[in-house]
C-alpha cells in the first residue's frame, strides 16, 4: 500500500496507539484519524511522511509533545490536534 495517497479512518471507534509503521506509506498525502479513541503519543517516525499535506488527529485521547521530527514534514498544510 505504499502508493496510497489518502487514508480516511475518522469516526470508526479505533482505539489503541498510533502505529509507527504508517511512515512506510511514503506517498500518503492525507491522513484522517480524527474522532476515534486513539491513545498515546505521536510516533517520532511519522516525521518521515514528507508527502503528507493533511494530518487530522483531533478528538482522540493523545498525549505528549509534538515530535521535533515533524519539522521534516515540509509539505504539511493542515495539522489538527485539538
Short mmCIF file of N, CA and C in Angstrom, two decimals:
data_model
loop_
_atom_site.label_atom_id
_atom_site.label_comp_id
_atom_site.label_asym_id
_atom_site.label_seq_id
_atom_site.Cartn_x
_atom_site.Cartn_y
_atom_site.Cartn_z
N UNK A 1 0.81 -1.20 0.00
CA UNK A 1 0.00 0.00 0.00
C UNK A 1 0.85 1.26 0.00
N UNK A 2 2.04 1.21 -0.49
CA UNK A 2 2.90 2.39 -0.46
C UNK A 2 2.44 3.47 -1.42
N UNK A 3 1.61 3.15 -2.40
CA UNK A 3 1.14 4.15 -3.36
C UNK A 3 -0.16 4.81 -2.93
N UNK A 4 -0.71 4.45 -1.78
CA UNK A 4 -1.94 5.05 -1.27
C UNK A 4 -1.69 6.52 -0.95
N UNK A 5 -2.57 7.40 -1.40
CA UNK A 5 -2.38 8.83 -1.16
C UNK A 5 -3.31 9.39 -0.09
N UNK A 6 -4.44 8.74 0.18
CA UNK A 6 -5.36 9.21 1.22
C UNK A 6 -5.82 8.03 2.06
N UNK A 7 -5.85 8.25 3.37
CA UNK A 7 -6.35 7.25 4.30
C UNK A 7 -7.28 7.96 5.26
N UNK A 8 -8.57 7.66 5.15
CA UNK A 8 -9.60 8.31 5.97
C UNK A 8 -10.25 7.26 6.86
N UNK A 9 -9.85 7.23 8.12
CA UNK A 9 -10.37 6.29 9.09
C UNK A 9 -11.01 7.03 10.26
N UNK A 10 -11.48 8.23 10.01
CA UNK A 10 -12.11 9.01 11.06
C UNK A 10 -13.47 8.43 11.43
N UNK A 11 -13.85 8.65 12.69
CA UNK A 11 -15.16 8.24 13.23
C UNK A 11 -15.41 6.74 13.09
N UNK A 12 -14.41 5.94 13.42
CA UNK A 12 -14.53 4.48 13.33
C UNK A 12 -14.36 3.77 14.67
N UNK A 13 -14.31 4.53 15.75
CA UNK A 13 -14.13 3.96 17.09
C UNK A 13 -12.83 3.15 17.21
N UNK A 14 -11.80 3.57 16.47
CA UNK A 14 -10.50 2.92 16.57
C UNK A 14 -9.90 3.24 17.93
N UNK A 15 -9.20 2.29 18.52
CA UNK A 15 -8.57 2.52 19.82
C UNK A 15 -7.14 1.98 19.79
N UNK A 16 -6.38 2.34 20.82
CA UNK A 16 -5.00 1.90 20.91
C UNK A 16 -4.04 3.00 20.48
N UNK A 17 -2.80 2.62 20.35
CA UNK A 17 -1.74 3.56 19.99
C UNK A 17 -1.63 3.73 18.48
N UNK A 18 -1.07 4.86 18.08
CA UNK A 18 -0.83 5.12 16.67
C UNK A 18 0.36 4.28 16.20
N UNK A 19 0.20 3.53 15.13
CA UNK A 19 1.30 2.67 14.67
C UNK A 19 2.41 3.48 13.97
N UNK A 20 3.63 3.25 14.38
CA UNK A 20 4.76 3.94 13.74
C UNK A 20 4.95 3.47 12.30
N UNK A 21 4.46 2.28 11.97
CA UNK A 21 4.64 1.71 10.63
C UNK A 21 3.90 2.48 9.54
N UNK A 22 3.01 3.38 9.90
CA UNK A 22 2.33 4.19 8.88
C UNK A 22 3.34 5.03 8.09
N UNK A 23 4.52 5.25 8.65
CA UNK A 23 5.53 6.04 7.95
C UNK A 23 6.02 5.33 6.69
N UNK A 24 5.72 4.04 6.56
CA UNK A 24 6.11 3.30 5.36
C UNK A 24 5.24 3.65 4.15
N UNK A 25 4.15 4.35 4.40
CA UNK A 25 3.26 4.79 3.31
C UNK A 25 3.83 6.10 2.76
N UNK A 26 4.82 5.99 1.93
CA UNK A 26 5.62 7.14 1.51
C UNK A 26 4.87 8.12 0.60
N UNK A 27 3.81 7.69 -0.07
CA UNK A 27 3.05 8.59 -0.95
C UNK A 27 1.83 9.19 -0.27
N UNK A 28 1.63 8.89 1.00
CA UNK A 28 0.45 9.35 1.72
C UNK A 28 0.44 10.88 1.81
N UNK A 29 -0.64 11.48 1.34
CA UNK A 29 -0.79 12.93 1.36
C UNK A 29 -1.80 13.39 2.41
N UNK A 30 -2.80 12.57 2.70
CA UNK A 30 -3.83 12.93 3.67
C UNK A 30 -4.09 11.76 4.61
N UNK A 31 -4.01 12.02 5.90
CA UNK A 31 -4.27 11.01 6.92
C UNK A 31 -5.27 11.58 7.91
N UNK A 32 -6.48 11.03 7.91
CA UNK A 32 -7.55 11.50 8.77
C UNK A 32 -7.88 10.41 9.76
N UNK A 33 -7.55 10.65 11.00
CA UNK A 33 -7.82 9.70 12.09
C UNK A 33 -8.61 10.37 13.21
N UNK A 34 -9.23 11.51 12.93
CA UNK A 34 -9.94 12.23 13.97
C UNK A 34 -11.21 11.50 14.41
N UNK A 35 -11.66 11.86 15.60
CA UNK A 35 -12.89 11.32 16.18
C UNK A 35 -12.85 9.81 16.37
N UNK A 36 -11.78 9.34 16.97
CA UNK A 36 -11.64 7.94 17.35
C UNK A 36 -11.32 7.89 18.84
N UNK A 37 -10.75 6.80 19.30
CA UNK A 37 -10.38 6.65 20.71
C UNK A 37 -8.90 6.29 20.83
N UNK A 38 -8.08 6.92 19.99
CA UNK A 38 -6.65 6.63 19.95
C UNK A 38 -5.95 7.24 21.16
N UNK A 39 -4.92 6.55 21.65
CA UNK A 39 -4.20 6.99 22.85
C UNK A 39 -2.70 7.02 22.59
N UNK A 40 -1.98 7.54 23.56
CA UNK A 40 -0.52 7.56 23.47
C UNK A 40 0.00 8.80 22.79
N UNK A 41 1.25 8.74 22.42
CA UNK A 41 1.92 9.89 21.81
C UNK A 41 2.06 9.69 20.30
N UNK A 42 2.43 10.77 19.64
CA UNK A 42 2.65 10.72 18.20
C UNK A 42 3.99 10.04 17.92
N UNK A 43 4.02 9.08 17.02
CA UNK A 43 5.28 8.39 16.72
C UNK A 43 6.30 9.32 16.07
N UNK A 44 7.52 9.28 16.56
CA UNK A 44 8.61 10.07 16.00
C UNK A 44 8.80 9.74 14.52
N UNK A 45 8.60 8.48 14.16
CA UNK A 45 8.80 8.02 12.78
C UNK A 45 7.89 8.71 11.78
N UNK A 46 6.77 9.22 12.25
CA UNK A 46 5.84 9.89 11.33
C UNK A 46 6.47 11.11 10.67
N UNK A 47 7.51 11.64 11.21
CA UNK A 47 8.21 12.76 10.59
C UNK A 47 8.77 12.41 9.23
N UNK A 48 8.88 11.12 8.94
CA UNK A 48 9.37 10.65 7.64
C UNK A 48 8.31 10.74 6.55
N UNK A 49 7.07 11.02 6.92
CA UNK A 49 5.98 11.11 5.93
C UNK A 49 6.00 12.50 5.29
N UNK A 50 7.00 12.74 4.48
CA UNK A 50 7.23 14.08 3.92
C UNK A 50 6.25 14.45 2.81
N UNK A 51 5.47 13.51 2.29
CA UNK A 51 4.46 13.83 1.28
C UNK A 51 3.16 14.29 1.91
N UNK A 52 3.04 14.15 3.23
CA UNK A 52 1.80 14.46 3.93
C UNK A 52 1.49 15.96 3.85
N UNK A 53 0.27 16.27 3.40
CA UNK A 53 -0.19 17.66 3.38
C UNK A 53 -1.28 17.89 4.41
N UNK A 54 -2.01 16.83 4.81
CA UNK A 54 -3.09 16.94 5.79
C UNK A 54 -2.96 15.84 6.84
N UNK A 55 -3.00 16.24 8.10
CA UNK A 55 -2.96 15.29 9.21
C UNK A 55 -3.99 15.72 10.24
N UNK A 56 -5.04 14.93 10.38
CA UNK A 56 -6.12 15.26 11.30
C UNK A 56 -6.21 14.20 12.39
N UNK A 57 -5.89 14.60 13.61
CA UNK A 57 -5.88 13.69 14.76
C UNK A 57 -6.75 14.20 15.90
N UNK A 58 -7.55 15.20 15.66
CA UNK A 58 -8.35 15.79 16.73
C UNK A 58 -9.40 14.81 17.26
N UNK A 59 -9.91 15.11 18.43
CA UNK A 59 -10.94 14.33 19.10
C UNK A 59 -10.51 12.88 19.35
N UNK A 60 -9.32 12.73 19.91
CA UNK A 60 -8.78 11.46 20.37
C UNK A 60 -8.27 11.68 21.79
N UNK A 61 -7.58 10.71 22.34
CA UNK A 61 -7.03 10.83 23.69
C UNK A 61 -5.50 10.79 23.64
N UNK A 62 -4.93 11.53 22.72
CA UNK A 62 -3.48 11.54 22.54
C UNK A 62 -2.81 12.39 23.61
N UNK A 63 -1.56 12.09 23.90
CA UNK A 63 -0.81 12.82 24.92
C UNK A 63 0.62 13.03 24.46
N UNK A 64 1.34 13.84 25.21
CA UNK A 64 2.74 14.07 24.89
C UNK A 64 2.96 15.29 24.01
N UNK A 65 4.20 15.45 23.62
CA UNK A 65 4.60 16.59 22.80
C UNK A 65 4.64 16.23 21.33
N UNK A 66 4.59 17.25 20.51
CA UNK A 66 4.76 17.07 19.07
C UNK A 66 6.23 16.75 18.82
N UNK A 67 6.52 15.61 18.20
CA UNK A 67 7.93 15.26 17.97
C UNK A 67 8.64 16.28 17.08
N UNK A 68 9.89 16.55 17.38
CA UNK A 68 10.65 17.50 16.56
C UNK A 68 10.80 17.01 15.13
N UNK A 69 10.71 15.70 14.92
CA UNK A 69 10.82 15.13 13.57
C UNK A 69 9.70 15.62 12.65
N UNK A 70 8.61 16.13 13.23
CA UNK A 70 7.51 16.64 12.41
C UNK A 70 7.96 17.87 11.62
N UNK A 71 9.06 18.47 12.01
CA UNK A 71 9.62 19.59 11.27
C UNK A 71 10.07 19.20 9.88
N UNK A 72 10.25 17.90 9.64
CA UNK A 72 10.64 17.40 8.31
C UNK A 72 9.46 17.34 7.36
N UNK A 73 8.25 17.51 7.87
CA UNK A 73 7.04 17.46 7.04
C UNK A 73 6.83 18.82 6.39
N UNK A 74 7.66 19.14 5.44
CA UNK A 74 7.65 20.47 4.84
C UNK A 74 6.45 20.72 3.93
N UNK A 75 5.73 19.69 3.54
CA UNK A 75 4.53 19.85 2.70
C UNK A 75 3.25 19.95 3.52
N UNK A 76 3.35 19.78 4.84
CA UNK A 76 2.17 19.78 5.69
C UNK A 76 1.50 21.14 5.71
N UNK A 77 0.23 21.16 5.30
CA UNK A 77 -0.54 22.40 5.25
C UNK A 77 -1.63 22.43 6.33
N UNK A 78 -2.09 21.26 6.77
CA UNK A 78 -3.16 21.17 7.76
C UNK A 78 -2.75 20.19 8.85
N UNK A 79 -2.75 20.66 10.09
CA UNK A 79 -2.46 19.82 11.24
C UNK A 79 -3.52 20.09 12.29
N UNK A 80 -4.38 19.11 12.55
CA UNK A 80 -5.45 19.27 13.54
C UNK A 80 -5.18 18.35 14.71
N UNK A 81 -4.97 18.95 15.87
CA UNK A 81 -4.66 18.19 17.08
C UNK A 81 -5.61 18.51 18.22
N UNK A 82 -6.50 19.45 18.08
CA UNK A 82 -7.35 19.88 19.19
C UNK A 82 -8.34 18.83 19.61
#
